[in-house]
Coordinates of C-alpha atoms in Angstrom, one line a residue:
Chain A
M1 CA 36.4 20.9 -4.9
T2 CA 38.2 22.6 -2.1
I3 CA 39.7 19.5 -0.4
D4 CA 41.3 16.7 -2.4
K5 CA 39.6 13.3 -2.9
H6 CA 42.1 11.4 -0.7
T7 CA 41.5 13.6 2.3
Q8 CA 37.8 13.6 1.7
F9 CA 37.6 9.8 1.9
T10 CA 40.3 8.9 4.4
Q11 CA 40.0 11.5 7.2
N12 CA 37.5 9.6 9.3
D13 CA 37.6 6.8 11.9
F14 CA 35.3 4.3 10.2
G15 CA 37.1 1.0 10.0
G16 CA 39.6 2.4 12.4
S17 CA 38.6 3.4 15.9
I18 CA 34.9 3.0 14.9
N19 CA 34.9 -0.7 14.1
T20 CA 32.5 -3.7 14.4
D21 CA 34.0 -5.0 17.6
E22 CA 33.6 -1.7 19.4
I23 CA 30.0 -1.3 18.1
L24 CA 29.1 -4.9 19.2
D25 CA 30.6 -4.3 22.6
T26 CA 28.6 -1.1 23.2
F27 CA 25.4 -2.6 21.7
E28 CA 25.5 -5.5 24.1
F29 CA 25.0 -3.2 27.1
L30 CA 22.0 -1.3 25.6
E31 CA 18.9 -2.5 27.4
D32 CA 15.8 -1.4 25.4
W33 CA 14.8 -0.4 21.9
E34 CA 15.0 3.3 22.8
E35 CA 18.7 3.0 23.7
R36 CA 19.5 0.7 20.8
Y37 CA 17.9 3.0 18.2
A38 CA 19.3 6.1 19.9
Y39 CA 22.8 4.6 19.6
I40 CA 22.2 3.6 15.9
I41 CA 21.0 7.1 15.1
D42 CA 24.1 8.6 16.9
L43 CA 26.4 6.4 14.9
G44 CA 24.7 7.8 11.7
K45 CA 25.5 11.3 12.9
K46 CA 29.2 10.4 12.9
L47 CA 29.2 9.5 9.2
P48 CA 31.8 11.6 7.3
E49 CA 30.4 14.4 5.2
F50 CA 29.1 13.3 1.9
P51 CA 29.6 15.9 -0.9
E52 CA 26.2 17.2 -2.1
S53 CA 27.6 17.3 -5.7
E54 CA 27.9 13.5 -5.6
K55 CA 24.2 13.0 -4.9
V56 CA 23.4 12.1 -8.5
E57 CA 21.7 9.2 -10.2
A58 CA 24.9 7.3 -10.8
N59 CA 25.7 7.1 -7.1
Y60 CA 22.1 6.4 -6.0
V61 CA 21.4 3.1 -4.4
H62 CA 18.0 1.9 -5.4
G63 CA 16.0 0.9 -2.4
C64 CA 12.3 1.3 -1.8
Q65 CA 11.8 4.0 0.7
S66 CA 14.7 6.2 1.8
Q67 CA 17.3 7.7 -0.6
V68 CA 20.8 6.3 -0.3
W69 CA 24.0 7.4 -2.0
L70 CA 27.3 5.6 -2.1
I71 CA 30.7 6.6 -3.5
H72 CA 34.1 4.9 -3.3
Y73 CA 37.8 5.7 -3.6
L74 CA 40.7 3.2 -4.0
D75 CA 43.9 4.5 -2.4
K76 CA 46.5 3.2 -4.7
A77 CA 49.3 3.6 -2.2
S78 CA 47.8 1.4 0.5
G79 CA 45.5 -0.7 -1.7
K80 CA 42.6 0.2 0.6
L81 CA 39.1 0.9 -0.5
Y82 CA 37.3 3.9 1.1
L83 CA 33.6 4.4 1.1
L84 CA 31.2 7.3 1.7
I85 CA 27.5 6.7 2.3
D86 CA 24.6 9.0 3.0
S87 CA 20.8 8.7 3.4
D88 CA 17.9 11.0 4.1
A89 CA 16.7 8.7 6.9
L90 CA 18.2 8.7 10.3
I91 CA 18.0 5.0 10.9
V92 CA 19.3 4.1 7.5
R93 CA 22.3 6.5 8.1
G94 CA 22.9 4.6 11.3
L95 CA 22.8 1.2 9.6
A96 CA 25.1 2.7 6.9
A97 CA 27.5 3.6 9.7
I98 CA 27.5 0.0 10.9
V99 CA 28.2 -1.1 7.3
L100 CA 31.0 1.4 7.0
A101 CA 32.6 0.4 10.3
A102 CA 32.7 -3.2 9.0
M103 CA 33.8 -2.5 5.4
N104 CA 35.7 0.8 5.2
A105 CA 39.4 1.2 4.8
K106 CA 40.0 -2.5 3.9
S107 CA 41.5 -4.0 0.8
P108 CA 38.9 -5.3 -1.6
N109 CA 39.7 -8.9 -0.6
E110 CA 39.5 -8.2 3.1
L111 CA 36.2 -6.4 2.5
L112 CA 34.7 -9.3 0.6
A113 CA 35.5 -11.5 3.6
V114 CA 33.3 -9.4 5.9
N115 CA 30.0 -11.1 6.8
V116 CA 27.7 -8.1 7.2
E117 CA 24.6 -10.3 7.8
E118 CA 26.3 -11.9 10.7
I119 CA 26.9 -8.5 12.3
F120 CA 23.3 -7.5 11.9
E121 CA 22.2 -10.9 13.2
K122 CA 24.2 -10.3 16.4
M123 CA 22.6 -6.9 16.8
D124 CA 19.2 -8.4 16.3
L125 CA 18.7 -6.0 13.3
I126 CA 18.7 -8.8 10.7
R127 CA 15.2 -7.9 9.4
H128 CA 16.7 -4.6 8.2
V129 CA 18.9 -6.6 5.8
S130 CA 16.2 -9.0 4.8
A131 CA 14.6 -8.7 1.4
T132 CA 11.3 -7.8 2.8
R133 CA 12.4 -4.4 4.2
G134 CA 12.8 -2.1 1.3
N135 CA 15.2 0.4 3.0
G136 CA 18.1 -0.2 0.6
L137 CA 20.5 -1.6 3.1
R138 CA 20.7 -4.9 1.3
S139 CA 21.3 -3.2 -2.0
M140 CA 23.8 -0.9 -0.2
V141 CA 25.9 -3.9 0.9
K142 CA 25.5 -5.6 -2.5
K143 CA 26.8 -2.4 -4.2
V144 CA 29.9 -2.3 -2.0
Q145 CA 30.6 -5.9 -2.7
V146 CA 30.3 -5.4 -6.5
I147 CA 32.6 -2.4 -6.3
A148 CA 35.2 -4.5 -4.4
E149 CA 34.9 -7.4 -6.9
Q150 CA 35.5 -5.2 -9.8
L151 CA 38.7 -3.8 -8.2
I152 CA 40.3 -7.2 -7.6
Chain B
M1 CA -21.9 -13.2 18.2
N2 CA -20.6 -14.1 14.8
Q3 CA -23.2 -16.7 14.1
Q4 CA -25.8 -14.2 15.1
A5 CA -24.1 -11.6 12.9
V6 CA -24.2 -13.8 9.9
E7 CA -27.8 -14.8 10.4
S8 CA -29.3 -11.5 11.2
N9 CA -30.9 -10.0 8.1
N10 CA -30.4 -6.5 6.7
D11 CA -33.6 -5.1 8.2
S12 CA -32.4 -5.4 11.8
K13 CA -29.0 -3.9 12.0
M14 CA -26.8 -4.7 14.9
T15 CA -25.6 -2.1 17.2
F16 CA -21.9 -1.4 16.8
D17 CA -20.1 -2.7 19.8
I18 CA -16.3 -2.2 19.5
K19 CA -15.4 -4.8 22.1
A20 CA -17.4 -7.5 20.4
V21 CA -16.1 -6.4 17.0
R22 CA -12.5 -6.7 18.2
K23 CA -13.1 -10.2 19.5
S24 CA -14.1 -11.2 15.9
F25 CA -10.6 -10.3 14.6
P26 CA -8.3 -12.9 16.0
I27 CA -5.1 -11.3 14.6
L28 CA -5.6 -8.2 16.7
D29 CA -5.0 -10.1 19.9
Q30 CA -1.2 -10.5 19.9
N31 CA 2.0 -8.8 21.0
V32 CA 4.4 -7.4 18.5
N33 CA 7.9 -6.5 19.7
G34 CA 6.6 -7.1 23.2
K35 CA 3.8 -4.6 22.9
P36 CA 0.1 -5.1 22.1
L37 CA -0.4 -4.9 18.4
I38 CA -2.0 -1.6 17.2
Y39 CA -2.8 -2.2 13.5
L40 CA -3.1 1.1 11.6
D41 CA -2.2 -0.1 8.1
N42 CA -5.8 -0.9 7.1
A43 CA -5.6 1.1 3.8
A44 CA -2.9 -1.3 2.7
S45 CA -4.7 -4.4 3.8
A46 CA -7.4 -4.8 6.4
Q47 CA -7.7 -7.7 8.9
K48 CA -10.2 -10.6 8.5
P49 CA -13.1 -11.5 10.9
D50 CA -13.2 -15.1 12.1
T51 CA -16.3 -15.8 10.0
V52 CA -14.2 -15.1 6.9
I53 CA -11.4 -17.3 8.1
Q54 CA -13.8 -20.0 9.1
S55 CA -15.7 -19.9 5.8
I56 CA -12.5 -20.6 3.8
S57 CA -11.5 -23.4 6.1
D58 CA -15.1 -24.9 5.9
Y59 CA -15.1 -24.6 2.2
Y60 CA -11.8 -26.7 1.9
C61 CA -13.0 -29.1 4.6
H62 CA -16.4 -29.8 3.2
D63 CA -17.2 -28.4 -0.3
N64 CA -14.0 -27.9 -2.3
S65 CA -14.6 -28.7 -5.9
N66 CA -14.5 -27.0 -9.3
V67 CA -17.5 -24.8 -10.1
H68 CA -20.0 -25.0 -13.0
R69 CA -19.3 -28.6 -13.9
G70 CA -22.5 -30.1 -12.4
A71 CA -21.5 -33.7 -12.3
H72 CA -21.5 -34.2 -8.6
T73 CA -22.8 -32.9 -5.2
L74 CA -19.6 -31.2 -4.1
G75 CA -19.5 -29.3 -7.4
D76 CA -23.1 -28.2 -6.9
R77 CA -22.3 -27.0 -3.4
A78 CA -19.2 -25.1 -4.5
T79 CA -21.1 -23.5 -7.4
A80 CA -24.0 -22.5 -5.2
A81 CA -21.7 -20.9 -2.6
F82 CA -19.6 -19.2 -5.4
E83 CA -22.6 -17.8 -7.3
G84 CA -24.2 -16.9 -4.0
A85 CA -21.1 -14.8 -3.3
R86 CA -21.6 -13.0 -6.6
E87 CA -25.2 -12.1 -5.5
T88 CA -23.9 -10.8 -2.1
V89 CA -21.5 -8.5 -4.0
R90 CA -24.3 -7.4 -6.4
R91 CA -26.5 -6.5 -3.4
F92 CA -23.5 -4.8 -1.6
I93 CA -23.0 -2.2 -4.4
N94 CA -26.6 -2.4 -5.7
A95 CA -25.7 -3.5 -9.2
A96 CA -28.7 -4.3 -11.5
S97 CA -27.6 -7.9 -12.2
T98 CA -25.0 -10.5 -11.2
K99 CA -24.0 -10.4 -14.9
E100 CA -22.4 -7.1 -14.0
I101 CA -20.1 -8.6 -11.3
I102 CA -16.8 -9.9 -12.7
W103 CA -14.3 -11.5 -10.3
T104 CA -10.8 -10.3 -10.9
G105 CA -7.5 -10.7 -9.0
G106 CA -8.0 -7.3 -7.5
T107 CA -8.5 -3.6 -8.3
T108 CA -5.4 -3.5 -10.4
E109 CA -6.4 -6.4 -12.6
A110 CA -9.9 -5.0 -12.9
I111 CA -8.6 -1.6 -14.2
N112 CA -6.2 -3.4 -16.6
L113 CA -9.0 -5.5 -17.9
V114 CA -11.0 -2.4 -18.8
A115 CA -8.0 -0.5 -20.2
S116 CA -7.1 -3.5 -22.3
G117 CA -10.6 -4.0 -23.6
L118 CA -10.9 -0.3 -24.6
T119 CA -7.9 -0.5 -27.0
A120 CA -10.0 -0.7 -30.2
S121 CA -12.3 2.1 -29.0
L122 CA -9.6 4.7 -28.9
K123 CA -7.7 6.5 -31.6
A124 CA -4.8 9.0 -31.7
D125 CA -5.5 12.3 -29.8
D126 CA -8.5 10.9 -27.9
E127 CA -8.1 11.9 -24.3
I128 CA -8.2 10.0 -21.0
I129 CA -8.6 12.0 -17.8
V130 CA -7.2 10.8 -14.4
S131 CA -6.4 12.8 -11.3
R132 CA -3.2 13.8 -9.6
M133 CA -4.1 11.7 -6.5
E134 CA -4.5 8.3 -8.3
H135 CA -2.8 5.1 -7.2
H136 CA -0.4 3.8 -9.8
A137 CA -3.0 1.1 -10.6
N138 CA -5.3 3.8 -12.0
I139 CA -2.5 5.6 -13.9
V140 CA -0.2 3.0 -15.5
P141 CA -2.9 0.9 -17.3
W142 CA -4.2 4.2 -18.9
Q143 CA -0.7 5.3 -19.8
M144 CA -0.2 1.9 -21.5
L145 CA -3.5 2.3 -23.3
A146 CA -2.4 5.8 -24.4
E147 CA 0.8 4.3 -25.7
R148 CA -1.0 1.7 -27.7
T149 CA -3.5 4.0 -29.3
G150 CA -1.8 7.5 -29.4
A151 CA -4.4 8.8 -26.9
I152 CA -3.4 11.5 -24.5
L153 CA -3.5 11.3 -20.7
K154 CA -4.8 14.5 -18.9
V155 CA -4.6 15.1 -15.2
I156 CA -7.0 16.8 -12.8
E157 CA -4.7 18.8 -10.5
I158 CA -5.3 19.2 -6.8
N159 CA -5.0 22.0 -4.2
E160 CA -2.7 22.0 -1.1
A161 CA -5.4 20.5 1.0
G162 CA -5.5 17.5 -1.3
E163 CA -8.8 18.2 -3.0
L164 CA -9.4 18.2 -6.7
Q165 CA -9.0 21.8 -7.9
E166 CA -12.3 23.6 -8.3
G167 CA -13.2 23.7 -12.0
A168 CA -10.1 21.8 -13.2
F169 CA -12.1 18.8 -14.4
D170 CA -14.5 21.1 -16.4
K171 CA -11.6 22.6 -18.2
L172 CA -10.1 19.3 -19.2
L173 CA -13.4 17.7 -20.3
T174 CA -14.0 18.1 -24.0
E175 CA -15.5 16.2 -26.9
R176 CA -12.1 14.4 -27.2
T177 CA -12.5 13.0 -23.7
K178 CA -13.2 9.3 -24.1
I179 CA -12.4 7.9 -20.6
V180 CA -12.6 9.5 -17.1
A181 CA -10.9 7.3 -14.5
V182 CA -10.8 8.7 -11.0
T183 CA -10.5 7.4 -7.4
Q184 CA -13.5 7.8 -5.1
V185 CA -11.1 8.1 -2.1
S186 CA -7.4 8.8 -2.1
N187 CA -5.3 6.1 -0.5
V188 CA -2.7 8.6 0.7
L189 CA -4.8 11.6 1.7
G190 CA -8.1 10.1 2.6
T191 CA -9.9 12.7 0.4
I192 CA -13.4 11.7 -0.7
N193 CA -13.8 13.0 -4.2
P194 CA -17.1 14.3 -5.6
V195 CA -17.4 11.4 -8.1
K196 CA -21.1 11.7 -8.7
E197 CA -20.6 15.2 -10.1
I198 CA -17.6 14.0 -12.2
I199 CA -19.6 11.0 -13.5
D200 CA -22.6 13.2 -14.5
K201 CA -20.4 15.7 -16.4
A202 CA -18.3 12.9 -18.0
K203 CA -21.5 11.2 -19.1
A204 CA -22.9 14.4 -20.6
A205 CA -19.7 14.7 -22.6
G206 CA -20.0 11.1 -23.8
A207 CA -17.0 9.7 -21.9
I208 CA -16.8 6.3 -20.3
T209 CA -16.3 6.5 -16.5
L210 CA -14.4 4.2 -14.2
I211 CA -14.3 4.7 -10.4
D212 CA -11.6 3.2 -8.3
G213 CA -13.5 2.3 -5.2
A214 CA -10.7 0.3 -3.4
Q215 CA -10.4 2.8 -0.5
A216 CA -14.1 3.8 -0.5
V217 CA -16.0 0.5 0.1
P218 CA -14.4 -0.2 3.5
H219 CA -15.7 3.1 4.8
F220 CA -19.1 3.9 3.3
L221 CA -21.8 2.3 1.2
V222 CA -21.6 2.7 -2.5
D223 CA -24.6 2.4 -4.9
V224 CA -23.3 2.0 -8.4
Q225 CA -26.7 2.6 -10.0
A226 CA -27.1 5.9 -8.1
L227 CA -23.5 6.8 -9.1
D228 CA -24.3 5.8 -12.7
C229 CA -20.7 5.1 -13.5
D230 CA -19.8 2.6 -16.3
Y231 CA -17.2 0.7 -14.2
F232 CA -16.5 0.5 -10.5
V233 CA -13.6 -1.5 -9.1
F234 CA -12.5 -2.7 -5.7
S235 CA -10.4 -5.3 -3.8
S236 CA -11.5 -7.8 -1.3
H237 CA -8.5 -7.7 1.0
K238 CA -9.1 -4.0 1.9
L239 CA -12.7 -4.9 2.7
F240 CA -11.9 -7.4 5.4
G241 CA -12.0 -10.3 2.9
P242 CA -9.2 -12.6 1.5
T243 CA -6.4 -11.5 -0.8
G244 CA -6.3 -12.6 -4.4
I245 CA -9.8 -11.4 -5.5
G246 CA -11.4 -8.2 -6.5
V247 CA -14.5 -7.0 -8.3
L248 CA -15.1 -5.3 -11.6
Y249 CA -18.6 -3.9 -11.8
G250 CA -19.5 -2.8 -15.3
K251 CA -22.8 -1.9 -16.9
E252 CA -24.1 -4.8 -18.9
D253 CA -24.0 -3.1 -22.2
R254 CA -20.5 -1.8 -21.6
L255 CA -19.2 -5.2 -20.6
N256 CA -20.9 -6.8 -23.6
A257 CA -19.1 -4.3 -25.9
L258 CA -15.7 -5.2 -24.4
P259 CA -13.7 -8.1 -26.0
P260 CA -12.6 -10.9 -23.7
Y261 CA -9.5 -10.2 -21.6
Q262 CA -7.9 -13.6 -21.3
G263 CA -8.7 -16.8 -23.2
G264 CA -9.2 -20.2 -21.7
G265 CA -11.7 -22.5 -20.0
E266 CA -14.9 -21.1 -18.5
M267 CA -15.0 -18.0 -20.8
I268 CA -16.0 -20.0 -23.9
E269 CA -19.3 -21.2 -25.3
R270 CA -17.9 -23.4 -28.0
V271 CA -14.3 -24.0 -29.2
T272 CA -13.3 -25.4 -32.5
F273 CA -9.9 -24.9 -34.2
E274 CA -11.7 -22.7 -36.8
K275 CA -13.7 -20.5 -34.4
T276 CA -14.4 -20.0 -30.7
T277 CA -17.5 -18.3 -29.4
Y278 CA -17.5 -16.7 -26.0
N279 CA -19.6 -17.4 -23.0
E280 CA -22.1 -14.8 -21.8
L281 CA -21.5 -12.4 -18.9
P282 CA -20.0 -12.6 -16.4
Y283 CA -18.1 -15.7 -17.5
K284 CA -16.8 -14.1 -20.6
F285 CA -14.2 -12.3 -18.4
E286 CA -13.4 -15.2 -16.1
A287 CA -11.0 -17.5 -17.9
G288 CA -9.8 -20.5 -16.0
T289 CA -10.8 -21.8 -12.6
P290 CA -12.0 -18.8 -10.6
P291 CA -10.9 -17.8 -7.1
I292 CA -13.7 -19.9 -5.4
S293 CA -12.7 -19.9 -1.7
E294 CA -11.8 -16.2 -2.1
A295 CA -15.2 -15.3 -3.4
I296 CA -16.9 -17.2 -0.6
G297 CA -14.6 -15.4 1.9
L298 CA -15.3 -12.0 0.4
A299 CA -19.1 -12.6 0.7
K300 CA -18.6 -13.5 4.4
A301 CA -16.7 -10.3 4.9
I302 CA -19.5 -8.3 3.3
D303 CA -22.1 -10.3 5.4
Y304 CA -20.1 -9.5 8.6
F305 CA -19.6 -5.9 7.8
T306 CA -23.1 -5.1 6.6
V307 CA -25.0 -6.4 9.7
F308 CA -23.9 -3.3 11.6
D309 CA -25.7 0.0 11.4
R310 CA -23.7 2.0 8.9
Q311 CA -24.1 5.4 10.6
S312 CA -22.7 4.1 13.8
I313 CA -19.6 2.8 12.0
E314 CA -19.1 6.0 10.1
L315 CA -19.6 8.0 13.3
H316 CA -17.0 5.8 15.1
E317 CA -14.5 6.2 12.3
N318 CA -15.0 10.0 12.1
N319 CA -14.5 10.2 15.8
L320 CA -11.2 8.3 15.4
L321 CA -10.0 10.8 12.7
N322 CA -11.2 13.9 14.7
Y323 CA -9.5 12.6 17.8
A324 CA -6.3 12.0 15.9
N325 CA -6.5 15.5 14.3
S326 CA -7.0 17.1 17.7
M327 CA -3.7 15.7 19.0
V328 CA -1.4 16.6 16.0
S329 CA -0.4 19.9 17.7
D330 CA 0.9 17.9 20.7
V331 CA 3.7 16.5 18.6
P332 CA 6.2 19.3 17.8
G333 CA 7.0 19.4 14.0
M334 CA 4.1 17.1 13.0
R335 CA 2.0 18.1 10.1
I336 CA -0.8 16.3 8.2
I337 CA -0.6 15.8 4.5
G338 CA -4.2 15.9 3.1
T339 CA -6.6 18.2 5.0
A340 CA -9.6 17.9 2.7
A341 CA -13.0 18.8 4.2
S342 CA -14.4 15.4 3.4
K343 CA -12.1 12.5 4.4
V344 CA -12.1 8.8 5.4
P345 CA -10.0 8.0 8.5
V346 CA -6.6 8.0 6.7
M347 CA -3.9 10.2 8.2
S348 CA -0.7 10.9 6.2
F349 CA 1.9 12.8 8.1
M350 CA 5.4 14.1 8.4
I351 CA 7.5 15.0 11.5
D352 CA 10.3 17.5 11.1
G353 CA 13.8 15.8 11.4
L354 CA 12.5 12.3 10.8
H355 CA 12.1 10.4 7.5
P356 CA 8.8 8.5 7.2
S357 CA 10.8 5.2 7.2
D358 CA 12.3 6.3 10.6
I359 CA 8.8 6.8 12.0
G360 CA 7.7 3.5 10.7
T361 CA 10.6 1.6 12.2
L362 CA 10.3 3.3 15.6
L363 CA 6.6 2.8 15.8
D364 CA 7.0 -0.9 14.9
Q365 CA 9.3 -1.2 17.9
Q366 CA 6.3 -0.1 20.0
G367 CA 3.9 -2.6 18.3
I368 CA 2.3 0.0 16.0
A369 CA 1.9 -0.9 12.3
I370 CA 1.7 1.9 9.9
R371 CA 2.7 2.3 6.2
T372 CA 5.5 4.5 5.1
G373 CA 6.7 5.4 1.6
H374 CA 5.2 6.7 -1.6
H375 CA 2.1 4.6 -1.3
C376 CA 2.2 3.8 -5.0
A377 CA 1.3 7.4 -5.7
M378 CA 4.5 9.0 -6.9
P379 CA 2.9 11.9 -8.9
L380 CA 1.1 12.9 -5.7
M381 CA 4.4 12.8 -3.8
D382 CA 5.9 15.0 -6.5
F383 CA 3.1 17.5 -6.0
Y384 CA 3.9 17.8 -2.3
G385 CA 7.7 17.6 -2.9
L386 CA 7.9 14.7 -0.5
P387 CA 9.9 11.4 -0.7
G388 CA 7.0 9.7 1.0
T389 CA 4.8 10.0 4.0
A390 CA 4.0 8.1 7.1
R391 CA 0.4 6.9 7.0
A392 CA -1.9 5.7 9.8
S393 CA -5.1 4.4 8.3
F394 CA -7.9 3.4 10.7
A395 CA -10.6 0.7 10.4
F396 CA -13.8 0.4 12.4
Y397 CA -12.1 -2.1 14.8
N398 CA -9.6 0.6 15.9
T399 CA -10.2 2.3 19.2
Q400 CA -9.8 5.7 20.7
S401 CA -7.2 4.3 23.1
E402 CA -5.2 3.0 20.1
V403 CA -5.2 6.5 18.6
E404 CA -4.0 7.9 22.0
K405 CA -1.2 5.3 22.1
L406 CA -0.1 6.3 18.6
F407 CA 0.3 9.9 19.7
E408 CA 2.0 8.9 22.9
C409 CA 4.5 7.0 20.8
L410 CA 4.9 9.8 18.3
Q411 CA 5.6 12.2 21.1
K412 CA 8.2 9.9 22.5
I413 CA 9.9 9.4 19.1
Q414 CA 9.9 13.1 18.5
R415 CA 11.4 13.7 21.9
L416 CA 14.1 11.0 21.8
F417 CA 15.2 11.0 18.2
T418 CA 15.0 14.5 16.8

């Protein structure tokens, strides 16, 4: 690996300048489904690079349709948990970006206090998190929560 | 028109009028996400005409009772309607006798019933042939049978167009072949397979044949005696009937040779703790209270569907598919998966830069329902090296303007999001 793990996980703005409040504020002004989905897809394009070598079974999030990968890194110095997520579907990448904005760069305890469903509810995207949609988002969030629980 | 449709007999076929047809499907008249619903997921489950919905409601309002008990009037009415439905299905596929029509939960259960029943007939190194394009329901029960018996599963491979490879079946077919189970129509590709030819060859080799007709019966008439297959299976819900019921057709001698699948009421002749003797066909395979309202609903669906002139329906469906094919080149990066010469109106496709799930979500925003994913045919997805496809599947109630709208929306998605 050319760059160290710490840099790879922490050199991005998710949970920093890209955060839930900012996303919700922007989203509120989008008028139709074209604008909303264009914004979601754009958010996905901002996701930090996910190392190809980590796209292995152990990091695979089992959903029904698109492929999702998730890895994490606990920064011992700050006690913060960092996440990287990737998917082969544009919209799922965008939804992953919303998850990352809400959950990245927080201590495991802070992370577990985040109510992701509420965020998706506010964005009227709740059906993406519901059990009927097999796009892996629900299992993505669940996996992050399990990781955080194990680190406490 | 529905009353008329139900009452008209088979000799005077009704002209196919798309506007009248659409009025018979109440679900089609609604907005989804603020847009008029365009339902193009018919291969997953088709919609139900009002006569089917009404028949189920009528049954529960007036006749509901258990069947074959004979102690009271409601029971007699329920039994007459239920057994009448069996006769409707018999006529629909031209089986020789209603003894050959077994109600199951669906295509999947029908295949499992046969695969389970053939356990004692197979030994190690016997061979079962399926094709690359089978639905998991026509793969996994045979794999399980192979595991139980030591038999071997062989696969007829396909070409890029999604047709069975020329000569591939002939090479696989040997004296070790005991079962040949193939689909008549691929749920992903729409390919119509030459099953008559396969059945004839399999029969000559002494193999038992099962045809998965789930995707065939909504699109063209099937005559099981002309096909001469041993088993033919299909589901009601893809044929405009209710969910929860399907049909296993089996030749009488084949069904008599199979042991019962499940034990319980209805399937017995006499029970003592020492010995139980089984009921005759078809009841031997129908343990427990059967799906009565579902059978009645399915018969109504067949009644509805068979009053129309078949050729005009097939022509309409072909026109939809041809029209769709003619517009593919208008969407940059769009390609069709499954380009067989002989197809039902099923269109699997990919668009460069978009995952099938993206396409599905974005079409849904525009009121268009399609299916995305592996369509329960992972070995087929592996062949094409795809994670899944987007699939628009048409029924006879779909219109040219709906096809147009689909392509308008695909162009928009391609323009805005790639």
